[in-house]
Coordinates of C-alpha atoms and ligand atoms in Angstrom, one line a residue:
X1 CA 106.3 127.9 81.7
X2 CA 108.5 125.8 79.3
X3 CA 111.5 124.7 81.4
X4 CA 114.9 125.8 80.6
X5 CA 115.8 121.9 79.7
X6 CA 112.9 121.6 77.6
X7 CA 113.5 124.7 75.7
X8 CA 117.2 123.7 74.9
X9 CA 116.3 120.1 74.2
X10 CA 113.5 121.0 71.6
X11 CA 116.0 123.6 69.8
X12 CA 118.5 121.0 69.7
X13 CA 116.1 118.4 68.6
X14 CA 115.0 120.5 65.7
X15 CA 118.8 120.4 64.5
X16 CA 119.2 116.8 65.3
X17 CA 115.9 116.0 63.2
X18 CA 117.6 117.6 60.0
X19 CA 120.0 114.9 60.1
X20 CA 118.1 112.0 61.3
X21 CA 114.4 112.3 62.4
X22 CA 114.3 111.6 66.1
X23 CA 117.8 111.1 67.1
X24 CA 118.3 111.8 70.5
X25 CA 120.4 114.9 71.4
X26 CA 121.1 113.2 75.0
X27 CA 121.1 116.6 76.7
X28 CA 122.3 116.8 80.4
X29 CA 123.4 119.3 82.8
X30 CA 126.9 119.5 83.1
X31 CA 130.2 120.7 85.2
X32 CA 132.0 121.7 82.2
X33 CA 129.4 124.1 80.8
X34 CA 125.8 124.8 81.8
X35 CA 124.6 121.8 79.8
X36 CA 126.0 119.0 77.6
X37 CA 124.6 117.3 74.7
X38 CA 126.4 114.0 73.9
X39 CA 124.2 112.6 71.3
X40 CA 126.4 113.6 68.2
X41 CA 128.8 110.7 68.6
X42 CA 126.0 108.0 68.1
X43 CA 124.4 109.9 65.4
X44 CA 127.7 110.3 63.5
X45 CA 128.5 106.5 63.8
X46 CA 124.8 105.7 62.5
X47 CA 125.3 108.2 59.4
X48 CA 129.0 106.8 59.0
X49 CA 130.4 110.5 59.2
X50 CA 132.9 112.3 61.4
X51 CA 131.6 113.4 64.6
X52 CA 133.3 116.7 64.3
X53 CA 131.5 117.3 61.1
X54 CA 128.1 116.2 62.4
X55 CA 128.6 118.5 65.4
X56 CA 129.2 121.5 63.2
X57 CA 126.3 120.8 61.1
X58 CA 124.2 120.5 64.1
X59 CA 125.4 124.0 65.6
X60 CA 124.5 125.4 62.3
X61 CA 121.0 124.2 62.3
X62 CA 120.4 124.8 66.0
X63 CA 118.4 127.8 66.6
X64 CA 119.9 129.0 69.8
X65 CA 120.3 132.6 69.3
X66 CA 119.5 134.4 72.6
X67 CA 119.3 131.4 74.5
X68 CA 122.6 129.6 74.5
X69 CA 126.0 129.6 73.0
X70 CA 127.6 126.2 71.7
X71 CA 131.0 125.0 71.8
X72 CA 132.2 121.8 70.3
X73 CA 134.5 120.0 72.7
X74 CA 136.5 116.8 72.4
X75 CA 135.3 114.2 69.8
X76 CA 131.8 116.1 69.2
X77 CA 130.2 117.0 72.8
X78 CA 128.2 120.1 72.4
X79 CA 128.8 122.4 75.4
X80 CA 126.1 124.9 75.9
X81 CA 126.1 128.1 78.0
X82 CA 123.1 129.9 78.7
X83 CA 123.0 133.4 77.6
X84 CA 122.5 135.8 80.6
X85 CA 119.4 137.4 79.0
X86 CA 117.7 133.8 78.8
X87 CA 118.7 132.8 82.3
X88 CA 117.2 135.9 83.7
X89 CA 114.2 135.6 81.7
X90 CA 113.7 131.9 82.9
X91 CA 114.3 133.2 86.6
X92 CA 111.6 135.8 86.4
X93 CA 109.2 133.4 85.1
X94 CA 110.1 130.8 87.7
X95 CA 109.6 133.6 90.5
X96 CA 106.1 134.3 89.2
X97 CA 105.3 130.4 89.2
X98 CA 103.7 129.1 92.5
X99 CA 104.5 125.5 91.1
X100 CA 108.1 126.5 90.2
X101 CA 107.9 125.1 86.7
X102 CA 106.3 121.9 87.3
X103 CA 103.3 121.9 85.1
X104 CA 99.9 120.4 86.5
X105 CA 98.9 117.5 84.4
X106 CA 96.6 118.5 81.5
X107 CA 94.6 115.1 81.8
X108 CA 93.9 114.1 85.4
X109 CA 94.5 110.5 86.0
X110 CA 93.2 108.2 88.4
X111 CA 95.9 106.7 90.2
X112 CA 95.4 103.9 92.7
X113 CA 98.3 103.3 95.1
X114 CA 98.2 100.2 97.2
X115 CA 100.7 101.0 100.2
X116 CA 101.7 100.3 103.8
X117 CA 99.4 97.3 104.0
X118 CA 100.6 95.8 107.4
X119 CA 99.1 92.6 108.7
X120 CA 96.8 94.3 111.3
X121 CA 97.1 91.4 114.0
X122 CA 100.8 92.8 114.6
X123 CA 102.1 96.0 115.7
X124 CA 103.4 98.1 112.8
X125 CA 107.4 97.3 112.4
X126 CA 110.4 97.9 110.5
X127 CA 108.9 95.5 107.8
X128 CA 106.3 97.9 107.2
X129 CA 108.4 100.9 106.9
X130 CA 109.6 101.2 103.2
X131 CA 106.2 100.7 101.7
X132 CA 104.5 103.1 104.0
X133 CA 107.4 105.9 103.3
X134 CA 107.8 105.2 99.6
X135 CA 104.1 104.7 98.9
X136 CA 103.2 108.0 100.7
X137 CA 106.0 110.0 98.8
X138 CA 104.5 108.5 95.6
X139 CA 101.0 109.7 96.5
X140 CA 102.1 113.1 97.3
X141 CA 104.1 113.4 94.1
X142 CA 101.2 112.2 92.2
X143 CA 98.8 114.6 93.8
X144 CA 101.1 117.6 93.2
X145 CA 101.5 116.7 89.8
X146 CA 97.6 117.1 89.4
X147 CA 96.3 113.5 89.6
X148 CA 93.7 111.8 91.6
X149 CA 95.2 109.5 94.0
X150 CA 93.2 106.8 95.8
X151 CA 95.1 105.1 98.5
X152 CA 94.6 101.6 99.2
X153 CA 95.8 100.1 102.4
X154 CA 95.4 96.5 101.6
X155 CA 95.7 95.4 105.4
X156 CA 95.9 91.7 106.1
X157 CA 92.7 91.3 108.0
X158 CA 91.5 88.0 106.7
X159 CA 92.4 84.3 106.6
X160 CA 94.4 82.2 108.8
X161 CA 96.3 84.4 111.1
X162 CA 92.8 86.1 112.1
X163 CA 91.2 82.7 112.4
X164 CA 94.1 81.6 114.5
X165 CA 93.8 84.8 116.8
X166 CA 90.1 84.3 117.1
X167 CA 90.6 80.7 118.0
X168 CA 93.0 81.8 120.7
X169 CA 90.8 84.3 122.0
X170 CA 88.1 81.9 122.3
X171 CA 90.6 79.4 124.2
X172 CA 91.5 82.0 126.7
X173 CA 87.8 82.8 127.0
X174 CA 88.5 86.5 126.5
X175 CA 85.9 86.6 123.8
X176 CA 84.3 89.8 124.8
X177 CA 87.3 91.6 123.8
X178 CA 86.5 94.5 126.1
X179 CA 89.9 94.8 127.9
X180 CA 92.1 94.5 124.7
X181 CA 94.5 96.8 123.6
X182 CA 97.0 96.6 120.6
X183 CA 100.0 96.1 122.8
X184 CA 98.3 93.1 124.2
X185 CA 97.3 91.8 120.9
X186 CA 100.8 91.7 119.8
X187 CA 101.9 89.6 122.5
X188 CA 98.8 87.6 122.0
X189 CA 99.5 87.0 118.5
X190 CA 102.7 85.6 119.4
X191 CA 101.2 83.2 121.6
X192 CA 98.7 82.1 119.1
X193 CA 101.5 81.7 116.4
X194 CA 103.7 79.3 118.9
X195 CA 100.5 77.3 119.6
X196 CA 99.7 77.0 115.9
X197 CA 103.1 75.8 115.2
X198 CA 103.2 73.3 118.1
X199 CA 99.7 72.0 118.5
X200 CA 98.1 70.2 115.5
X201 CA 94.6 70.2 116.9
X202 CA 94.8 74.1 117.5
X203 CA 96.1 74.3 113.9
X204 CA 93.1 72.2 112.6
X205 CA 90.6 74.3 114.6
X206 CA 92.1 77.5 113.3
X207 CA 91.8 76.1 109.7
X208 CA 88.3 75.6 110.4
X209 CA 87.8 78.8 111.8
X210 CA 89.1 80.4 108.4
X211 CA 86.2 78.7 106.8
X212 CA 83.6 79.9 109.6
X213 CA 85.1 83.5 109.1
X214 CA 84.7 83.4 105.2
X215 CA 81.4 81.9 105.4
X216 CA 80.3 84.6 107.8
X217 CA 79.6 82.9 110.9
X218 CA 78.2 85.7 113.2
X219 CA 80.1 85.0 116.4
X220 CA 83.2 84.6 114.5
X221 CA 82.6 88.0 112.8
X222 CA 81.9 89.5 115.9
X223 CA 85.2 88.6 117.5
X224 CA 87.1 89.4 114.2
X225 CA 85.6 93.1 114.3
X226 CA 86.8 93.5 117.9
X227 CA 90.5 92.8 116.8
X228 CA 90.2 94.5 113.5
X229 CA 88.8 97.8 115.0
X230 CA 91.2 98.0 117.8
X231 CA 94.1 97.4 115.2
X232 CA 93.1 100.1 112.9
X233 CA 92.6 102.6 115.4
X234 CA 96.1 101.7 116.4
X235 CA 97.4 102.1 113.0
X236 CA 95.9 105.4 112.6
X237 CA 98.0 106.5 115.4
X238 CA 101.4 105.4 114.0
X239 CA 100.4 107.1 110.8
X240 CA 100.0 110.4 112.4
X241 CA 103.1 110.1 114.3
X242 CA 105.0 109.4 111.2
X243 CA 103.2 112.2 109.2
X244 CA 101.7 109.6 106.7
X245 CA 98.7 110.9 104.7
X246 CA 96.8 107.4 105.0
X247 CA 93.5 107.7 106.8
X248 CA 91.1 105.0 108.2
X249 CA 89.1 105.6 105.0
X250 CA 91.9 104.3 103.0
X251 CA 91.9 101.2 104.8
X252 CA 90.4 98.6 102.3
X253 CA 91.9 95.2 103.4
X254 CA 91.6 91.7 102.3
X255 CA 88.3 91.4 104.0
X256 CA 86.5 93.9 101.8
X257 CA 86.9 91.4 98.9
X258 CA 85.4 88.6 100.4
X259 CA 82.0 89.0 99.0
X260 CA 83.6 89.2 95.3
X261 CA 85.6 85.9 95.6
X262 CA 83.1 83.4 94.4
X263 CA 82.5 85.7 91.3
X264 CA 86.3 85.7 90.7
X265 CA 86.2 81.8 90.7
X266 CA 83.0 81.6 88.5
X267 CA 84.1 84.1 85.9
X268 CA 87.4 82.4 85.7
X269 CA 85.8 79.0 85.4
X270 CA 83.6 80.3 82.9
X271 CA 86.4 81.6 80.8
X272 CA 87.9 78.1 80.9
X273 CA 90.8 79.4 82.8
X274 CA 90.2 77.2 86.0
X275 CA 92.2 73.8 86.5
X276 CA 91.6 71.7 89.5
X277 CA 94.7 70.4 91.0
X278 CA 94.8 68.3 94.1
X279 CA 91.4 69.6 95.1
X280 CA 92.5 73.4 94.8
X281 CA 91.2 75.7 91.9
X282 CA 94.1 77.1 90.1
X283 CA 95.0 79.1 86.8
X284 CA 98.2 78.4 85.1
X285 CA 99.2 81.6 83.4
X286 CA 101.6 81.1 80.5
X287 CA 105.2 81.7 81.0
X288 CA 105.3 80.7 84.6
X289 CA 107.4 77.7 85.7
X290 CA 109.2 76.5 88.6
X291 CA 113.0 75.3 88.4
X292 CA 112.0 72.0 87.0
X293 CA 110.2 73.7 84.1
X294 CA 106.6 72.5 85.3
X295 CA 103.9 75.1 84.8
X296 CA 103.3 77.3 88.2
X297 CA 99.7 77.6 89.6
X298 CA 98.1 80.7 90.8
X299 CA 95.8 79.2 93.6
X300 CA 92.6 80.9 93.7
X301 CA 90.9 78.6 96.0
X302 CA 92.5 76.2 98.4
X303 CA 91.7 72.6 98.8
X304 CA 89.9 73.3 102.0
X305 CA 87.7 75.6 100.1
X306 CA 89.1 78.8 101.6
X307 CA 90.1 81.6 99.4
X308 CA 93.7 82.9 99.4
X309 CA 95.8 85.9 99.0
X310 CA 95.7 85.6 95.3
X311 CA 92.1 85.6 95.1
X312 CA 91.6 88.9 97.0
X313 CA 94.2 90.4 94.8
X314 CA 92.4 89.3 91.7
X315 CA 89.3 90.9 93.1
X316 CA 91.0 94.1 94.2
X317 CA 92.3 94.4 90.6
X318 CA 88.6 94.2 89.2
X319 CA 87.6 96.6 91.8
X320 CA 90.1 99.1 91.0
X321 CA 89.5 99.1 87.3
X322 CA 85.7 98.7 87.3
X323 CA 84.6 100.5 90.2
X324 CA 87.6 103.1 90.8
X325 CA 88.3 103.6 87.2
X326 CA 91.9 103.4 87.6
X327 CA 94.1 104.6 84.8
X328 CA 97.3 103.7 86.8
X329 CA 97.7 101.1 89.5
X330 CA 100.9 100.9 91.7
X331 CA 101.5 98.0 94.2
X332 CA 104.3 99.4 96.7
X333 CA 105.3 96.0 98.0
X334 CA 108.6 94.3 98.8
X335 CA 110.5 92.5 96.0
X336 CA 109.6 88.8 97.6
X337 CA 106.2 89.3 96.2
X338 CA 107.1 90.0 92.7
X339 CA 106.1 86.8 91.4
X340 CA 102.8 86.7 93.1
X341 CA 102.1 90.1 91.4
X342 CA 103.3 89.1 88.1
X343 CA 100.8 85.9 88.2
X344 CA 97.9 88.1 89.5
X345 CA 98.2 90.5 86.5
X346 CA 98.9 87.9 84.0
X347 CA 95.8 86.2 85.1
X348 CA 93.7 89.5 85.3
X349 CA 95.0 90.1 81.7
X350 CA 93.9 86.6 80.6
X351 CA 90.6 87.1 82.1
X352 CA 90.1 90.4 80.4
X353 CA 89.9 92.3 83.9
X354 CA 93.0 94.4 83.3
X355 CA 92.7 96.5 79.9
X356 CA 96.0 97.2 78.3
X357 CA 95.4 101.0 78.7
X358 CA 95.7 100.6 82.6
X359 CA 99.3 100.9 83.8
X360 CA 99.8 98.4 86.4
X361 CA 103.2 98.2 88.2
X362 CA 104.6 96.6 91.2
X363 CA 107.0 99.0 92.9
X364 CA 109.4 97.0 94.4
X365 CA 112.0 97.8 97.3
X366 CA 115.0 96.2 98.9
X367 CA 115.3 95.5 102.9
X368 CA 116.0 97.5 105.8
X369 CA 119.3 95.9 107.3
X370 CA 120.9 96.2 110.6
X371 CA 124.8 96.9 111.1
X372 CA 125.6 93.3 110.6
X373 CA 124.0 93.6 107.2
X374 CA 121.4 90.9 108.0
X375 CA 117.6 91.8 108.2
X376 CA 117.2 94.5 110.9
X377 CA 116.3 93.1 114.2
X378 CA 116.4 94.2 117.8
X379 CA 119.3 93.1 120.0
X380 CA 117.2 90.4 121.4
X381 CA 116.5 89.1 117.8
X382 CA 112.9 90.4 117.6
X383 CA 111.2 92.4 114.9
X384 CA 111.7 96.1 115.8
X385 CA 108.4 98.2 116.1
X386 CA 107.9 101.2 114.2
X387 CA 106.7 103.2 117.1
X388 CA 109.9 102.5 119.1
X389 CA 112.2 103.3 116.0
X390 CA 110.5 106.8 115.8
X391 CA 110.5 107.3 119.6
X392 CA 114.5 106.5 119.7
X393 CA 115.0 108.9 116.8
X394 CA 112.9 111.7 118.7
X395 CA 115.0 111.2 121.8
X396 CA 118.0 111.4 119.7
X397 CA 116.8 114.6 117.9
X398 CA 115.8 116.2 121.1
X399 CA 119.2 115.5 122.6
X400 CA 121.0 117.0 119.6
X401 CA 118.7 120.1 120.0
X402 CA 119.5 120.5 123.7
X403 CA 123.1 120.3 122.7
X404 CA 123.0 123.1 120.3
X405 CA 121.4 125.3 122.7
X406 CA 118.7 126.8 121.0
X407 CA 116.4 129.3 122.3
X408 CA 113.5 127.1 121.9
X409 CA 111.0 126.2 124.8
X410 CA 110.3 122.8 125.7
X411 CA 107.2 122.5 123.6
X412 CA 108.7 124.0 120.6
X413 CA 111.9 121.8 121.1
X414 CA 109.8 118.7 121.3
X415 CA 107.7 119.6 118.1
X416 CA 110.8 120.3 116.4
X417 CA 112.4 117.0 117.6
X418 CA 109.5 115.1 116.2
X419 CA 109.9 116.7 112.8
X420 CA 113.5 116.2 112.6
X421 CA 113.0 112.4 113.6
X422 CA 110.6 111.7 111.0
X423 CA 112.7 113.4 108.5
X424 CA 115.7 111.3 109.4
X425 CA 113.7 108.3 109.0
X426 CA 111.9 109.1 105.8
X427 CA 114.7 110.5 104.2
X428 CA 117.3 107.8 104.7
X429 CA 114.6 105.5 103.3
X430 CA 113.6 107.6 100.4
X431 CA 117.1 108.7 99.3
X432 CA 118.3 105.2 98.6
X433 CA 117.4 103.7 95.3
X434 CA 114.4 101.8 96.3
X435 CA 115.8 98.7 94.6
X436 CA 118.7 98.6 97.1
X437 CA 118.9 97.5 100.7
X438 CA 120.0 100.0 103.3
X439 CA 121.6 99.8 106.7
X440 CA 119.2 101.4 109.3
X441 CA 121.8 103.8 111.2
X442 CA 120.2 106.4 113.3
X443 CA 123.4 108.1 114.1
X444 CA 124.1 108.8 110.5
X445 CA 120.4 109.4 109.6
X446 CA 119.8 112.1 112.1
X447 CA 123.1 114.0 111.6
X448 CA 122.7 117.5 110.7
X449 CA 125.6 117.2 108.0
X450 CA 125.7 114.9 105.1
X451 CA 123.2 113.8 102.8
X452 CA 120.3 113.4 105.4
X453 CA 116.9 114.7 106.1
X454 CA 117.8 117.2 108.9
X455 CA 120.5 118.6 106.7
X456 CA 117.9 119.6 104.1
X457 CA 115.5 120.8 106.9
X458 CA 118.3 123.1 107.9
X459 CA 119.1 124.2 104.6
X460 CA 115.5 125.2 104.5
X461 CA 115.4 126.9 107.9
X462 CA 118.6 128.8 107.2
X463 CA 116.8 130.4 104.2
X464 CA 113.8 131.3 106.6
X465 CA 116.1 132.8 108.9
X466 CA 117.6 135.1 106.5
X467 CA 114.1 136.5 105.8
X468 CA 113.3 137.0 109.3
X469 CA 116.4 138.7 109.9
X470 CA 115.3 141.4 107.4
X471 CA 113.4 142.8 110.2
X472 CA 110.4 143.8 108.1
X473 CA 108.4 141.4 105.7
X474 CA 110.2 141.0 102.3
X475 CA 109.0 143.1 99.5
X476 CA 109.8 140.9 96.4
X477 CA 110.7 143.5 93.7
X478 CA 111.5 142.8 90.0
X479 CA 114.9 141.8 89.5
X480 CA 117.2 142.3 86.4
X481 CA 119.4 139.2 87.1
X482 CA 123.0 139.7 86.3
X483 CA 124.7 136.7 87.8
X484 CA 128.4 137.8 88.1
X485 CA 129.6 135.1 90.5
X486 CA 130.1 131.4 89.6
X487 CA 128.1 130.6 92.6
X488 CA 125.0 132.6 91.9
X489 CA 125.0 131.2 88.4
X490 CA 125.6 127.7 89.7
X491 CA 122.6 128.1 92.0
X492 CA 120.4 129.6 89.4
X493 CA 121.1 126.6 87.3
X494 CA 120.1 124.2 90.0
X495 CA 116.9 126.1 90.6
X496 CA 115.8 125.9 87.0
X497 CA 116.4 122.1 87.1
X498 CA 113.7 121.4 89.6
X499 CA 110.9 120.4 87.0
X500 CA 113.2 117.9 85.5
X501 CA 114.2 116.3 88.8
X502 CA 110.6 116.1 89.9
X503 CA 109.3 114.7 86.6
X504 CA 112.2 112.1 86.5
X505 CA 111.3 111.1 89.9
X506 CA 107.7 110.6 89.2
X507 CA 108.3 108.8 85.8
X508 CA 110.4 106.2 87.2
X509 CA 108.7 106.1 90.6
X510 CA 111.9 106.7 92.2
X511 CA 111.7 109.5 94.9
X512 CA 115.3 109.0 95.5
X513 CA 115.9 111.1 92.3
X514 CA 114.2 114.1 93.8
X515 CA 116.5 113.5 97.1
X516 CA 119.5 113.6 95.0
X517 CA 118.2 116.8 93.4
X518 CA 117.5 118.5 96.8
X519 CA 120.8 117.5 98.3
X520 CA 122.7 119.0 95.4
X521 CA 120.8 122.3 95.6
X522 CA 121.6 122.4 99.3
X523 CA 125.2 122.1 98.3
X524 CA 124.9 124.9 95.7
X525 CA 123.4 127.0 98.6
X526 CA 126.3 126.5 100.7
X527 CA 128.6 127.4 98.3
X528 CA 126.5 130.4 97.5
X529 CA 126.6 131.7 101.1
X530 CA 130.3 131.3 101.4
X531 CA 131.0 133.5 98.2
X532 CA 127.9 135.8 98.2
X533 CA 127.0 137.7 101.3
X534 CA 123.2 138.3 101.3
X535 CA 122.0 140.6 104.0
X536 CA 125.3 143.0 103.9
X537 CA 125.0 143.3 100.2
X538 CA 123.3 146.3 98.8
X539 CA 120.8 147.5 96.3
X540 CA 120.3 145.5 93.1
X541 CA 122.6 142.9 94.2
X542 CA 121.0 142.5 97.5
X543 CA 117.6 142.0 95.6
X544 CA 118.9 139.7 93.4
X545 CA 120.2 137.5 96.1
X546 CA 117.2 137.8 98.1
X547 CA 115.3 136.5 95.0
X548 CA 117.6 133.5 94.6
X549 CA 117.1 132.8 98.3
X550 CA 113.3 133.0 98.1
X551 CA 113.2 130.7 95.1
X552 CA 115.6 128.2 96.8
X553 CA 113.3 128.3 99.9
X554 CA 110.3 127.6 97.9
X555 CA 111.9 124.9 96.0
X556 CA 113.1 123.1 99.1
X557 CA 109.7 123.7 100.9
X558 CA 107.9 122.0 97.8
X559 CA 110.5 119.3 97.4
X560 CA 110.5 118.4 101.2
X561 CA 106.7 118.5 101.3
X562 CA 106.1 116.0 98.3
X563 CA 108.4 113.8 99.9
X564 CA 106.4 113.8 103.1
X565 CA 109.2 115.8 105.1
X566 CA 108.2 118.6 107.3
X567 CA 110.1 122.0 106.5
X568 CA 110.4 123.6 110.0
X569 CA 110.9 127.4 110.2
X570 CA 113.7 127.2 112.6
X571 CA 116.4 124.7 113.6
Ligands
LIG601 N1 99.6 92.4 103.8 C1 100.5 92.0 102.8 C2 101.8 91.5 103.5 O1 102.1 92.0 104.6 C3 100.7 93.1 101.8 C4 99.6 93.5 101.0 C5 100.2 94.1 99.5 N2 99.1 94.5 98.9 C6 98.5 93.7 98.1 N3 97.3 94.1 97.4 N4 98.7 92.4 98.1 O2 102.4 90.8 102.9

């Protein structure tokens, strides 16, 4: 179906084009009327004419009969009100569409999304939250849009931290690894880190161990596997608990690229891009300088001959372009790595590994802060584990459910508590513009009222309960919409705006735009319930209201699912 917005927009565009080809009508939904087009003022200025005149000419030219009526307001705003027939027709088309107006892509793109990517020698912590949650929402949105998503969980499983762990493992003569669990490993990592910082000879040995690891020393590799396997099995549990679609098959960490690194160096070198600097092999992509104006190197091989983080990212670019045939590559990684990615992309372009046609983007995000507006830490100043965050949220959700005295049995209540807890955590993250920091505040996030995940789940469950209370399965009948109350009209407009909200969120890689839309829809629903009884109404009116409820339920259900949020039946 052609969405309501697109229909209006193309009709207006036709009129604007008669005055200046391509002039933007600047069409928006509006509180004053159904939609408002604000493009007249800018156009009038460019044409050196009075906005009022231009507006009148546009209105004359716009082929809107049967679609909308237009009024000129203020200096030249065009206020558009949909005709009842057109509105009804759009709603009817929407009802018959499983995708609620969101068209499936006509050309399927292969989109490689690099997200989550913890360092696997540590437990997942709050610092891994945003990449995991935002990346997963983007993956789901792309899949829903009809694209082929290849997730890449670029875990840190190589290099110095691992060498350090292996070295510490050997020191403690626990080299068989048979008794390790990841819980131990996290403490173990901290011990190794302390030793690394304090003990120079340990530092030296760890450095040598990096080289042993990278040159494929069998004993070193055996110990490495023990650590990595356990860590990945544990990661998988955390993803399942959080409802993240990543699987063990998506784990393609730094180690995977190891065998490609010497080619990276050889090919850069053959292209004349390598410069030796203090024993390290570097590329100096143009345009990158430090504060003193000196050219910045991307270090491809360190002076100890070990390869670094940049080398594996260069190999990953090649792999994703050549072997995975990526049309788009997204890297959902915190903003501190912005320069790293800019330099990696620049070098890959210089080397001819990253063709112009491949969209390649670093999807950055801000920090998760504590109540003191500093980086979120536990009271004792430690990083907070994701597993314990989720558990705390589950406990709170469970307590809230007990208080509400629902008729749920223990098992059902626990399941619901998990769904609410995940929703609270994910929605708080996703509903923040990803460029901004946010304060992690469980009390606010888990509230059933306000702009929260549980509130949207509740809005959805309330709709489900209407249909349950019908007693018999709902027989959806044809409806001749006649939206006589402002609340029904307002709700209908909200429902018709779903495709734009989804597409805007996807195009800008900003899931929060979809959150804003869903929250707005939930508020329209509340106003609708207050003014328009559903179950006690009768006949055609009842059919119409049920049809609106059904559309709202489906919208919330798709909207929440592409964000990775469960939509329980009852709350
Ligand atoms: N493991 C890295 C870190 O924790 C993030 C990896 C991001 N992805 C990448 N291709 N570099 O900082």
